[in-house]
Coordinates of C-alpha atoms and ligand atoms in Angstrom, one line a residue:
M1 CA 192.3 30.0 -31.9
I2 CA 194.7 29.1 -29.1
K3 CA 198.4 27.9 -30.6
N4 CA 201.1 26.6 -28.5
G5 CA 199.1 27.8 -25.5
R6 CA 199.1 31.0 -26.0
A7 CA 196.3 32.9 -27.7
N8 CA 195.7 34.6 -31.7
F9 CA 194.3 37.0 -32.8
G10 CA 191.8 35.4 -34.9
S11 CA 192.1 37.2 -38.8
K12 CA 193.9 39.3 -40.4
L13 CA 191.3 42.3 -40.5
G14 CA 191.0 41.6 -36.6
I15 CA 195.0 42.2 -36.7
I16 CA 195.1 45.9 -38.6
L17 CA 192.1 46.4 -36.4
A18 CA 193.4 46.0 -33.1
S19 CA 196.5 47.4 -33.7
A20 CA 195.3 50.5 -35.6
G21 CA 192.9 50.5 -32.0
S22 CA 195.9 50.3 -30.2
A23 CA 197.1 53.2 -31.7
V24 CA 194.2 55.3 -32.8
G25 CA 193.1 57.2 -29.3
L26 CA 193.3 60.1 -27.3
G27 CA 196.6 60.8 -29.0
N28 CA 195.5 61.5 -32.3
I29 CA 191.6 63.0 -31.7
W30 CA 193.0 64.9 -27.9
R31 CA 196.7 65.3 -28.2
F32 CA 197.5 65.7 -31.5
P33 CA 195.6 69.1 -32.2
Y34 CA 196.7 70.4 -29.1
E35 CA 200.2 69.8 -29.3
T36 CA 199.9 71.2 -33.0
G37 CA 198.3 74.2 -31.0
N38 CA 201.0 74.4 -29.0
Y39 CA 203.7 74.3 -31.3
G40 CA 202.6 76.2 -34.2
G41 CA 200.5 74.3 -36.8
A42 CA 201.3 73.0 -39.9
A43 CA 205.2 73.2 -39.6
F44 CA 204.8 70.7 -36.7
I45 CA 202.6 68.5 -39.1
F46 CA 205.4 68.3 -41.6
I47 CA 207.6 67.3 -39.2
Y48 CA 205.5 64.9 -37.7
L49 CA 204.8 63.4 -41.1
G50 CA 208.5 63.4 -41.1
C51 CA 208.7 61.5 -37.8
V52 CA 205.9 58.6 -38.8
L53 CA 207.3 57.9 -42.4
V54 CA 211.2 58.0 -41.4
L55 CA 211.0 56.4 -37.8
G56 CA 207.6 55.4 -37.2
L57 CA 206.7 52.7 -39.7
P58 CA 210.3 51.1 -39.5
I59 CA 210.4 50.9 -35.9
M60 CA 207.0 49.3 -35.8
I61 CA 208.0 46.4 -38.2
G62 CA 211.0 45.9 -36.0
E63 CA 208.8 45.9 -32.9
F64 CA 206.0 43.5 -34.6
L65 CA 209.3 41.3 -35.7
I66 CA 210.4 40.9 -32.2
G67 CA 206.9 40.2 -30.5
R68 CA 206.1 37.9 -33.4
R69 CA 210.0 35.7 -33.1
S70 CA 209.7 35.0 -29.4
R71 CA 205.5 34.7 -28.7
A72 CA 206.3 36.3 -25.5
N73 CA 205.3 39.7 -23.6
T74 CA 208.0 42.2 -24.2
A75 CA 210.5 41.8 -21.5
G76 CA 210.4 38.2 -22.1
A77 CA 210.8 38.6 -25.7
Y78 CA 214.6 40.6 -25.1
Q79 CA 215.4 37.2 -22.7
I80 CA 214.1 34.5 -25.6
L81 CA 216.1 36.6 -28.7
A82 CA 218.7 38.0 -26.3
P83 CA 219.3 35.3 -23.4
G84 CA 221.5 36.6 -20.7
T85 CA 221.8 40.1 -21.8
Q86 CA 220.7 43.4 -21.0
W87 CA 218.5 44.1 -23.5
K88 CA 215.1 43.2 -21.5
W89 CA 215.9 46.6 -19.9
V90 CA 214.0 47.9 -22.9
G91 CA 211.2 45.8 -22.4
R92 CA 211.0 47.1 -18.6
M93 CA 211.7 50.4 -19.1
G94 CA 208.4 49.8 -21.9
V95 CA 206.5 48.3 -19.0
L96 CA 206.8 51.4 -16.9
A97 CA 206.5 53.7 -19.5
G98 CA 203.3 51.8 -20.6
F99 CA 201.9 51.8 -16.8
M100 CA 202.7 55.5 -16.6
I101 CA 200.9 56.5 -19.6
L102 CA 198.1 54.5 -18.7
S103 CA 197.9 56.5 -15.8
F104 CA 197.5 59.7 -17.1
Y105 CA 195.5 58.8 -20.1
S106 CA 192.5 57.2 -18.2
V107 CA 192.2 60.3 -17.2
V108 CA 191.7 62.3 -20.5
A109 CA 189.6 59.0 -21.1
G110 CA 187.6 59.5 -17.7
W111 CA 186.7 63.0 -19.1
T112 CA 185.3 62.0 -22.1
L113 CA 183.1 59.6 -20.0
E114 CA 181.2 63.1 -18.6
Y115 CA 181.1 63.9 -22.1
V116 CA 179.3 61.4 -22.7
F117 CA 177.0 62.0 -20.0
E118 CA 177.0 66.1 -20.8
A119 CA 175.8 65.3 -24.3
I120 CA 173.4 62.8 -23.5
G121 CA 171.8 64.9 -21.0
N122 CA 171.5 67.4 -23.8
G123 CA 174.0 69.8 -21.6
F124 CA 175.7 71.2 -24.5
A125 CA 172.6 73.1 -25.9
G126 CA 172.6 76.8 -26.0
K127 CA 175.9 77.1 -24.4
T128 CA 178.2 79.8 -25.2
P129 CA 181.7 79.7 -25.8
D130 CA 183.1 80.8 -22.9
E131 CA 180.7 78.9 -20.8
F132 CA 182.3 76.0 -22.3
V133 CA 185.5 76.9 -21.1
N134 CA 184.6 77.7 -17.8
S135 CA 182.6 74.4 -17.9
F136 CA 185.2 72.4 -18.7
Q137 CA 187.2 73.9 -16.2
S138 CA 185.4 73.7 -13.1
F139 CA 184.8 70.1 -14.0
S140 CA 188.6 68.8 -14.3
G141 CA 189.8 70.9 -11.7
N142 CA 186.6 69.2 -9.5
P143 CA 188.5 66.9 -6.9
W144 CA 185.8 64.2 -7.3
K145 CA 184.2 63.6 -10.5
P146 CA 187.1 63.3 -12.8
V147 CA 188.2 60.8 -10.4
I148 CA 185.0 58.4 -10.2
W149 CA 184.7 58.7 -14.1
L150 CA 188.5 57.4 -14.4
V151 CA 188.0 54.7 -11.6
L152 CA 185.4 53.3 -14.3
F153 CA 187.4 53.3 -16.9
L154 CA 189.8 51.9 -15.9
L155 CA 187.6 49.0 -14.3
S156 CA 186.1 48.9 -18.1
T157 CA 189.5 48.0 -19.3
H158 CA 190.0 45.6 -16.4
F159 CA 187.0 43.8 -17.1
I160 CA 188.1 43.3 -21.1
I161 CA 191.3 42.5 -20.5
V162 CA 190.5 39.7 -18.4
R163 CA 187.9 38.0 -21.1
G164 CA 191.3 37.7 -23.2
V165 CA 192.5 38.4 -26.4
E166 CA 190.4 37.7 -29.2
K167 CA 186.9 37.8 -27.6
G168 CA 187.6 40.8 -26.0
I169 CA 189.6 43.4 -27.7
E170 CA 189.1 42.0 -31.6
K171 CA 185.6 41.8 -31.9
F172 CA 185.4 45.7 -30.1
S173 CA 187.6 47.0 -32.9
K174 CA 186.1 45.5 -35.4
I175 CA 182.9 47.7 -35.4
M176 CA 183.5 50.7 -33.5
M177 CA 186.4 51.5 -35.4
P178 CA 184.9 52.1 -38.9
M179 CA 181.8 53.7 -37.2
L180 CA 184.4 56.3 -35.4
F181 CA 185.9 56.9 -39.1
V182 CA 182.9 58.1 -40.5
L183 CA 181.6 60.2 -38.2
I184 CA 184.6 62.0 -38.1
L185 CA 184.4 62.6 -42.3
I186 CA 180.8 63.9 -41.4
L187 CA 182.4 66.6 -38.5
V188 CA 185.2 67.5 -40.5
G189 CA 182.3 68.4 -43.5
C190 CA 180.6 70.6 -40.4
S191 CA 184.0 72.3 -39.2
V192 CA 185.1 73.3 -42.2
S193 CA 181.9 75.1 -42.9
L194 CA 181.8 76.9 -40.1
P195 CA 182.2 81.1 -40.7
G196 CA 185.8 81.5 -40.2
A197 CA 186.9 78.0 -40.7
S198 CA 189.4 79.1 -43.3
K199 CA 191.8 81.0 -40.7
G200 CA 191.8 77.1 -39.3
I201 CA 192.7 75.5 -42.3
E202 CA 195.5 77.9 -42.8
F203 CA 197.3 77.0 -39.9
L204 CA 196.6 73.6 -40.4
L205 CA 198.1 73.9 -44.2
K206 CA 200.7 77.0 -44.5
P207 CA 204.4 75.9 -42.2
D208 CA 206.1 78.5 -40.7
F209 CA 209.3 77.2 -40.6
S210 CA 211.2 80.0 -39.0
K211 CA 209.7 78.9 -35.5
V212 CA 211.0 75.5 -35.9
D213 CA 213.6 74.6 -32.8
S214 CA 214.8 71.7 -31.2
N215 CA 211.5 71.8 -28.8
V216 CA 209.1 71.3 -31.8
I217 CA 211.3 68.3 -33.4
L218 CA 211.3 66.7 -29.9
A219 CA 207.5 67.6 -29.5
A220 CA 206.7 66.1 -33.0
M221 CA 208.8 63.3 -32.5
G222 CA 207.1 62.0 -29.5
Q223 CA 203.7 62.7 -30.7
A224 CA 204.3 60.2 -33.2
F225 CA 205.9 57.7 -31.0
F226 CA 203.0 58.6 -28.9
S227 CA 200.1 58.2 -31.6
L228 CA 201.6 55.1 -33.2
S229 CA 201.8 53.3 -30.0
L230 CA 205.6 53.2 -30.4
G231 CA 208.5 52.5 -28.3
M232 CA 207.0 50.3 -25.3
G233 CA 206.5 47.0 -26.9
C234 CA 203.1 47.8 -27.2
L235 CA 202.4 46.8 -30.6
C236 CA 205.2 44.0 -30.0
T237 CA 203.0 42.0 -27.4
Y238 CA 200.1 42.5 -29.7
A239 CA 202.2 40.6 -32.7
S240 CA 203.2 38.0 -29.9
Y241 CA 199.8 36.9 -31.1
F242 CA 199.9 37.3 -34.8
N243 CA 200.0 34.3 -36.8
K244 CA 202.8 33.1 -39.2
D245 CA 201.6 34.5 -42.2
V246 CA 200.9 37.8 -41.4
N247 CA 202.8 40.3 -43.2
L248 CA 204.6 42.9 -41.1
T249 CA 205.2 45.5 -43.5
R250 CA 202.4 45.7 -45.1
T251 CA 200.6 45.7 -41.4
A252 CA 202.1 48.1 -40.4
F253 CA 202.0 50.6 -43.2
S254 CA 197.6 50.8 -42.9
V255 CA 198.1 50.7 -39.0
G256 CA 200.5 53.7 -40.1
I257 CA 198.3 55.6 -43.0
I258 CA 195.0 54.6 -40.6
D259 CA 196.2 56.5 -37.6
T260 CA 197.9 59.6 -39.4
F261 CA 194.7 59.8 -41.1
I262 CA 192.6 60.1 -38.4
A263 CA 194.8 62.5 -36.6
I264 CA 195.2 64.8 -39.3
L265 CA 191.5 64.4 -39.7
A266 CA 191.3 65.4 -36.3
G267 CA 192.9 68.7 -36.8
F268 CA 190.6 69.6 -39.4
I269 CA 187.9 69.2 -37.3
I270 CA 189.5 71.3 -34.2
F271 CA 191.1 73.9 -36.1
P272 CA 188.6 75.7 -38.3
A273 CA 186.3 75.5 -35.0
A274 CA 188.4 77.0 -32.9
F275 CA 189.6 79.8 -35.3
S276 CA 185.6 80.3 -36.0
V277 CA 184.3 80.6 -32.7
G278 CA 187.8 82.8 -30.7
I279 CA 189.4 80.3 -29.4
E280 CA 192.8 80.6 -29.3
P281 CA 194.9 77.4 -30.1
D282 CA 197.3 77.2 -27.8
A283 CA 194.3 76.4 -25.3
G284 CA 196.5 72.5 -24.0
P285 CA 194.9 69.7 -23.2
S286 CA 191.1 71.4 -22.7
L287 CA 191.2 71.9 -26.4
I288 CA 189.2 69.4 -28.1
F289 CA 186.7 69.9 -24.9
I290 CA 186.0 73.1 -25.1
T291 CA 186.1 73.6 -29.1
L292 CA 184.2 70.6 -30.1
P293 CA 180.7 71.3 -28.2
N294 CA 181.0 74.3 -29.6
V295 CA 181.1 72.8 -33.2
F296 CA 177.7 71.1 -32.8
Q297 CA 176.0 73.8 -31.3
Q298 CA 176.8 76.0 -34.1
A299 CA 177.2 73.5 -37.2
F300 CA 173.7 72.3 -36.4
S301 CA 171.7 75.3 -34.9
G302 CA 168.8 75.1 -37.2
A303 CA 168.2 71.2 -36.4
P304 CA 169.3 70.8 -32.7
W305 CA 168.6 66.7 -32.7
L306 CA 171.2 66.6 -35.5
A307 CA 173.6 68.3 -33.0
Y308 CA 172.3 65.8 -30.2
I309 CA 172.7 62.5 -32.1
F310 CA 176.1 64.0 -33.5
S311 CA 177.3 64.9 -30.3
V312 CA 176.2 61.7 -28.0
L313 CA 178.2 59.6 -31.0
F314 CA 180.9 61.2 -31.5
Y315 CA 181.9 61.6 -27.6
V316 CA 180.7 58.0 -27.5
L317 CA 182.8 56.9 -30.2
L318 CA 185.8 58.8 -28.4
A319 CA 185.4 56.9 -25.2
V320 CA 185.6 53.4 -27.2
A321 CA 188.3 54.7 -29.1
A322 CA 190.4 55.6 -25.8
L323 CA 189.4 52.4 -24.7
T324 CA 190.8 50.3 -27.2
S325 CA 193.6 52.2 -26.5
T326 CA 194.0 51.7 -23.1
I327 CA 193.3 48.1 -23.3
S328 CA 196.8 47.7 -25.3
M329 CA 198.9 49.5 -22.5
H330 CA 196.9 47.6 -19.9
E331 CA 197.6 44.3 -22.0
V332 CA 201.8 45.2 -22.0
V333 CA 201.5 45.3 -18.0
T334 CA 199.6 42.3 -17.6
A335 CA 201.2 39.9 -19.9
Y336 CA 204.3 40.6 -18.1
L337 CA 203.2 40.4 -14.6
H338 CA 201.8 37.2 -15.5
E339 CA 204.4 35.8 -17.9
E340 CA 207.1 36.8 -16.0
F341 CA 206.2 36.4 -11.9
K342 CA 203.8 33.5 -12.9
L343 CA 200.7 35.3 -11.7
S344 CA 197.4 34.6 -12.7
R345 CA 196.4 36.8 -15.4
K346 CA 193.6 38.0 -13.0
R347 CA 195.5 38.4 -10.7
A348 CA 198.0 40.5 -12.5
A349 CA 195.1 42.4 -14.5
W350 CA 194.1 43.7 -10.8
M351 CA 197.5 44.8 -9.5
V352 CA 197.7 46.5 -13.0
T353 CA 194.3 48.1 -12.7
G354 CA 195.1 48.9 -8.8
G355 CA 197.7 50.4 -9.3
C356 CA 196.9 52.8 -12.3
I357 CA 194.0 53.9 -10.1
F358 CA 196.1 55.2 -7.4
F359 CA 198.6 57.0 -9.9
G360 CA 195.6 58.4 -11.7
I361 CA 193.9 59.7 -9.3
L362 CA 197.2 61.8 -8.2
C363 CA 197.9 62.8 -12.0
S364 CA 194.2 64.0 -12.2
L365 CA 194.4 65.9 -8.4
S366 CA 197.3 67.5 -10.4
L367 CA 195.0 69.3 -12.2
G368 CA 192.9 70.9 -9.8
V369 CA 193.5 70.7 -6.3
G370 CA 197.3 69.3 -5.7
K371 CA 198.1 72.2 -8.7
G372 CA 201.0 73.5 -6.3
F373 CA 202.8 70.0 -6.1
T374 CA 205.2 70.2 -8.8
L375 CA 208.6 68.8 -9.9
F376 CA 210.8 70.2 -12.1
G377 CA 208.3 72.3 -12.7
L378 CA 205.6 70.5 -13.6
G379 CA 202.7 68.6 -11.9
M380 CA 202.3 65.0 -12.0
F381 CA 200.1 64.9 -15.0
D382 CA 202.3 66.7 -17.4
L383 CA 205.4 65.2 -15.7
F384 CA 203.9 61.8 -16.7
D385 CA 203.2 62.7 -20.3
F386 CA 206.4 64.6 -20.5
V387 CA 208.8 61.5 -19.5
T388 CA 206.8 59.5 -21.2
A389 CA 206.2 60.8 -24.6
K390 CA 209.0 62.9 -25.0
I391 CA 211.9 60.7 -23.2
M392 CA 210.8 57.1 -22.9
L393 CA 209.3 56.7 -26.0
P394 CA 211.8 57.8 -28.4
L395 CA 214.4 56.3 -26.3
G396 CA 212.7 52.8 -26.2
G397 CA 212.2 53.5 -30.3
M398 CA 215.9 54.4 -30.9
L399 CA 216.7 50.9 -28.9
I400 CA 214.8 48.8 -30.6
A401 CA 216.0 50.1 -33.5
I402 CA 219.5 49.4 -32.5
F403 CA 218.5 45.8 -31.4
V404 CA 216.6 45.0 -34.5
G405 CA 219.7 46.8 -36.7
W406 CA 222.9 45.4 -34.8
Y407 CA 222.0 43.0 -32.3
L408 CA 219.5 40.4 -34.2
D409 CA 221.0 37.3 -36.5
K410 CA 220.1 39.0 -39.7
K411 CA 218.6 35.9 -40.8
I412 CA 216.1 36.0 -38.4
V413 CA 215.3 39.6 -39.3
W414 CA 214.8 38.7 -43.1
E415 CA 212.5 35.6 -42.1
E416 CA 210.3 38.0 -39.9
I417 CA 210.0 40.5 -42.7
T418 CA 209.7 38.0 -45.6
N419 CA 207.9 35.6 -43.8
N420 CA 210.6 32.6 -44.9
G421 CA 211.0 34.7 -48.2
T422 CA 207.4 34.0 -48.8
L423 CA 207.1 37.8 -49.3
K424 CA 208.4 40.4 -51.8
V425 CA 209.1 43.5 -49.4
Y426 CA 210.5 45.9 -52.0
A427 CA 211.3 48.3 -48.9
Y428 CA 213.7 45.7 -47.6
K429 CA 217.1 47.5 -48.0
T430 CA 215.4 50.8 -47.1
I431 CA 213.8 49.8 -44.0
I432 CA 216.9 47.7 -42.8
F433 CA 219.5 50.6 -43.4
I434 CA 217.1 53.3 -41.3
L435 CA 216.8 51.0 -38.4
K436 CA 220.6 50.6 -38.6
Y437 CA 221.6 53.7 -39.1
I438 CA 218.8 56.7 -39.8
A439 CA 216.7 56.2 -36.8
P440 CA 219.1 55.6 -34.0
I441 CA 221.6 59.0 -35.0
A442 CA 218.1 61.1 -35.8
I443 CA 216.9 60.5 -32.3
A444 CA 220.3 60.5 -30.9
I445 CA 220.4 64.5 -32.2
V446 CA 217.0 65.6 -31.4
F447 CA 218.1 64.6 -27.7
I448 CA 221.4 65.5 -27.8
N449 CA 219.8 69.2 -29.4
E450 CA 217.4 69.0 -26.4
L451 CA 219.6 68.6 -23.8
G452 CA 221.7 71.7 -24.7
F453 CA 224.9 70.1 -25.9
I454 CA 224.8 71.8 -29.2
Ligands
LIG1 N1 198.3 55.6 -29.6 C1 197.5 56.0 -29.0 C2 196.6 56.9 -29.2 O1 197.0 57.6 -30.0 C3 197.8 55.6 -26.7 C4 198.5 54.5 -26.8 C5 198.2 53.2 -26.5 C6 200.3 54.3 -26.5 N2 199.2 52.1 -26.7 C7 200.2 53.1 -26.5 C8 201.2 55.7 -26.8 C9 201.9 52.8 -26.5 C10 202.0 55.0 -26.0 C11 202.9 53.6 -26.2 O2 195.8 56.9 -28.2

């Protein structure tokens, strides 16, 4: 559907699924479990849930309304809604964040492809937990293999972006998202019935708040923004393709619920299995790549063909979930270059793909041969992850909240949230109150705490 010369999503379900497709990805299945493991389990999850509810949903509504009102890329949006001001820098910072996330995210997305082929070749059969650890380490440290997968993954993203919004993004999400969900449910069932799984369940449900410090809170907040695709104008760009009758509040709740549910379920796959086979929960970014193959081997030891089918299916769907997320990040940067610099879409897309291949390779090498090169004690991969998730996204979210809560005309906010008064939004006052006061103050406090001023 083309309106005003700009593409639109075709249906309401398509809108929810495409936005959820952006949100659901490696952030839920790879990053959420390992951050939960790093920061102590249940207490982290509680704080995370609080961040999603109190900060995530209202800011998501804010991003949606900026995008739909302006019908422009995220930097252009601020120039339309706040002409002649410096607000455009919020959009530009978002574009930069998107580019950086896409670079390191593609590395992990590439790993999922390796595991797809490993699964297809029946490479997991008969391996012990230790062997899974070793083979992951030798693979991710290899200078060539991960790089090839990363390039392949970025090229796939590229070609979908070039095909356009509706045909590329929407169709894809509609089929794959429900399939992923069903498979995840099956795997939760398998994982919690492994011997010794109850320790993992306890880890997820019994909070120990005595270990919570400002690091844990910053990590939970960063994870909430990362997982919901918030703070960099990603959902703002998607919302610029929404129709006028989309209920922004309801869409935000749907996306938030789907995303959170999948992250929690991923936790229930990973931790019971990790405790069952004796893998430490704080294994870091490698966590899902060393625990999951064990789940397949052990849960289906009586039926190897089931282990085979489920492992192939799982990694394929994980790669697809990653793809719907990389598409959304790529789209932000491509739409920006295309609309702001008057480049053709194709050319803009090539610039993004090329740039991300370059930085992605550096990120990938920083985990192996380039381990010695660090900045502030972090390799490139970890540095990009840290700077984006823990600084740029929350900062972007804070500025979006201030923009909608304080700068933007109240009438515009009301028109967008209630669709010109045709919708009754019960949470309206709460949403505005959070955007005005709670979100900016809470994020500022976490930042100040982290910088050590308090
Ligand atoms: N939310 C996605 C995930 O969980 C990743 C992602 C897509 C993202 N677009 C984003 C993260 C924009 C931050 C900002 O995998």
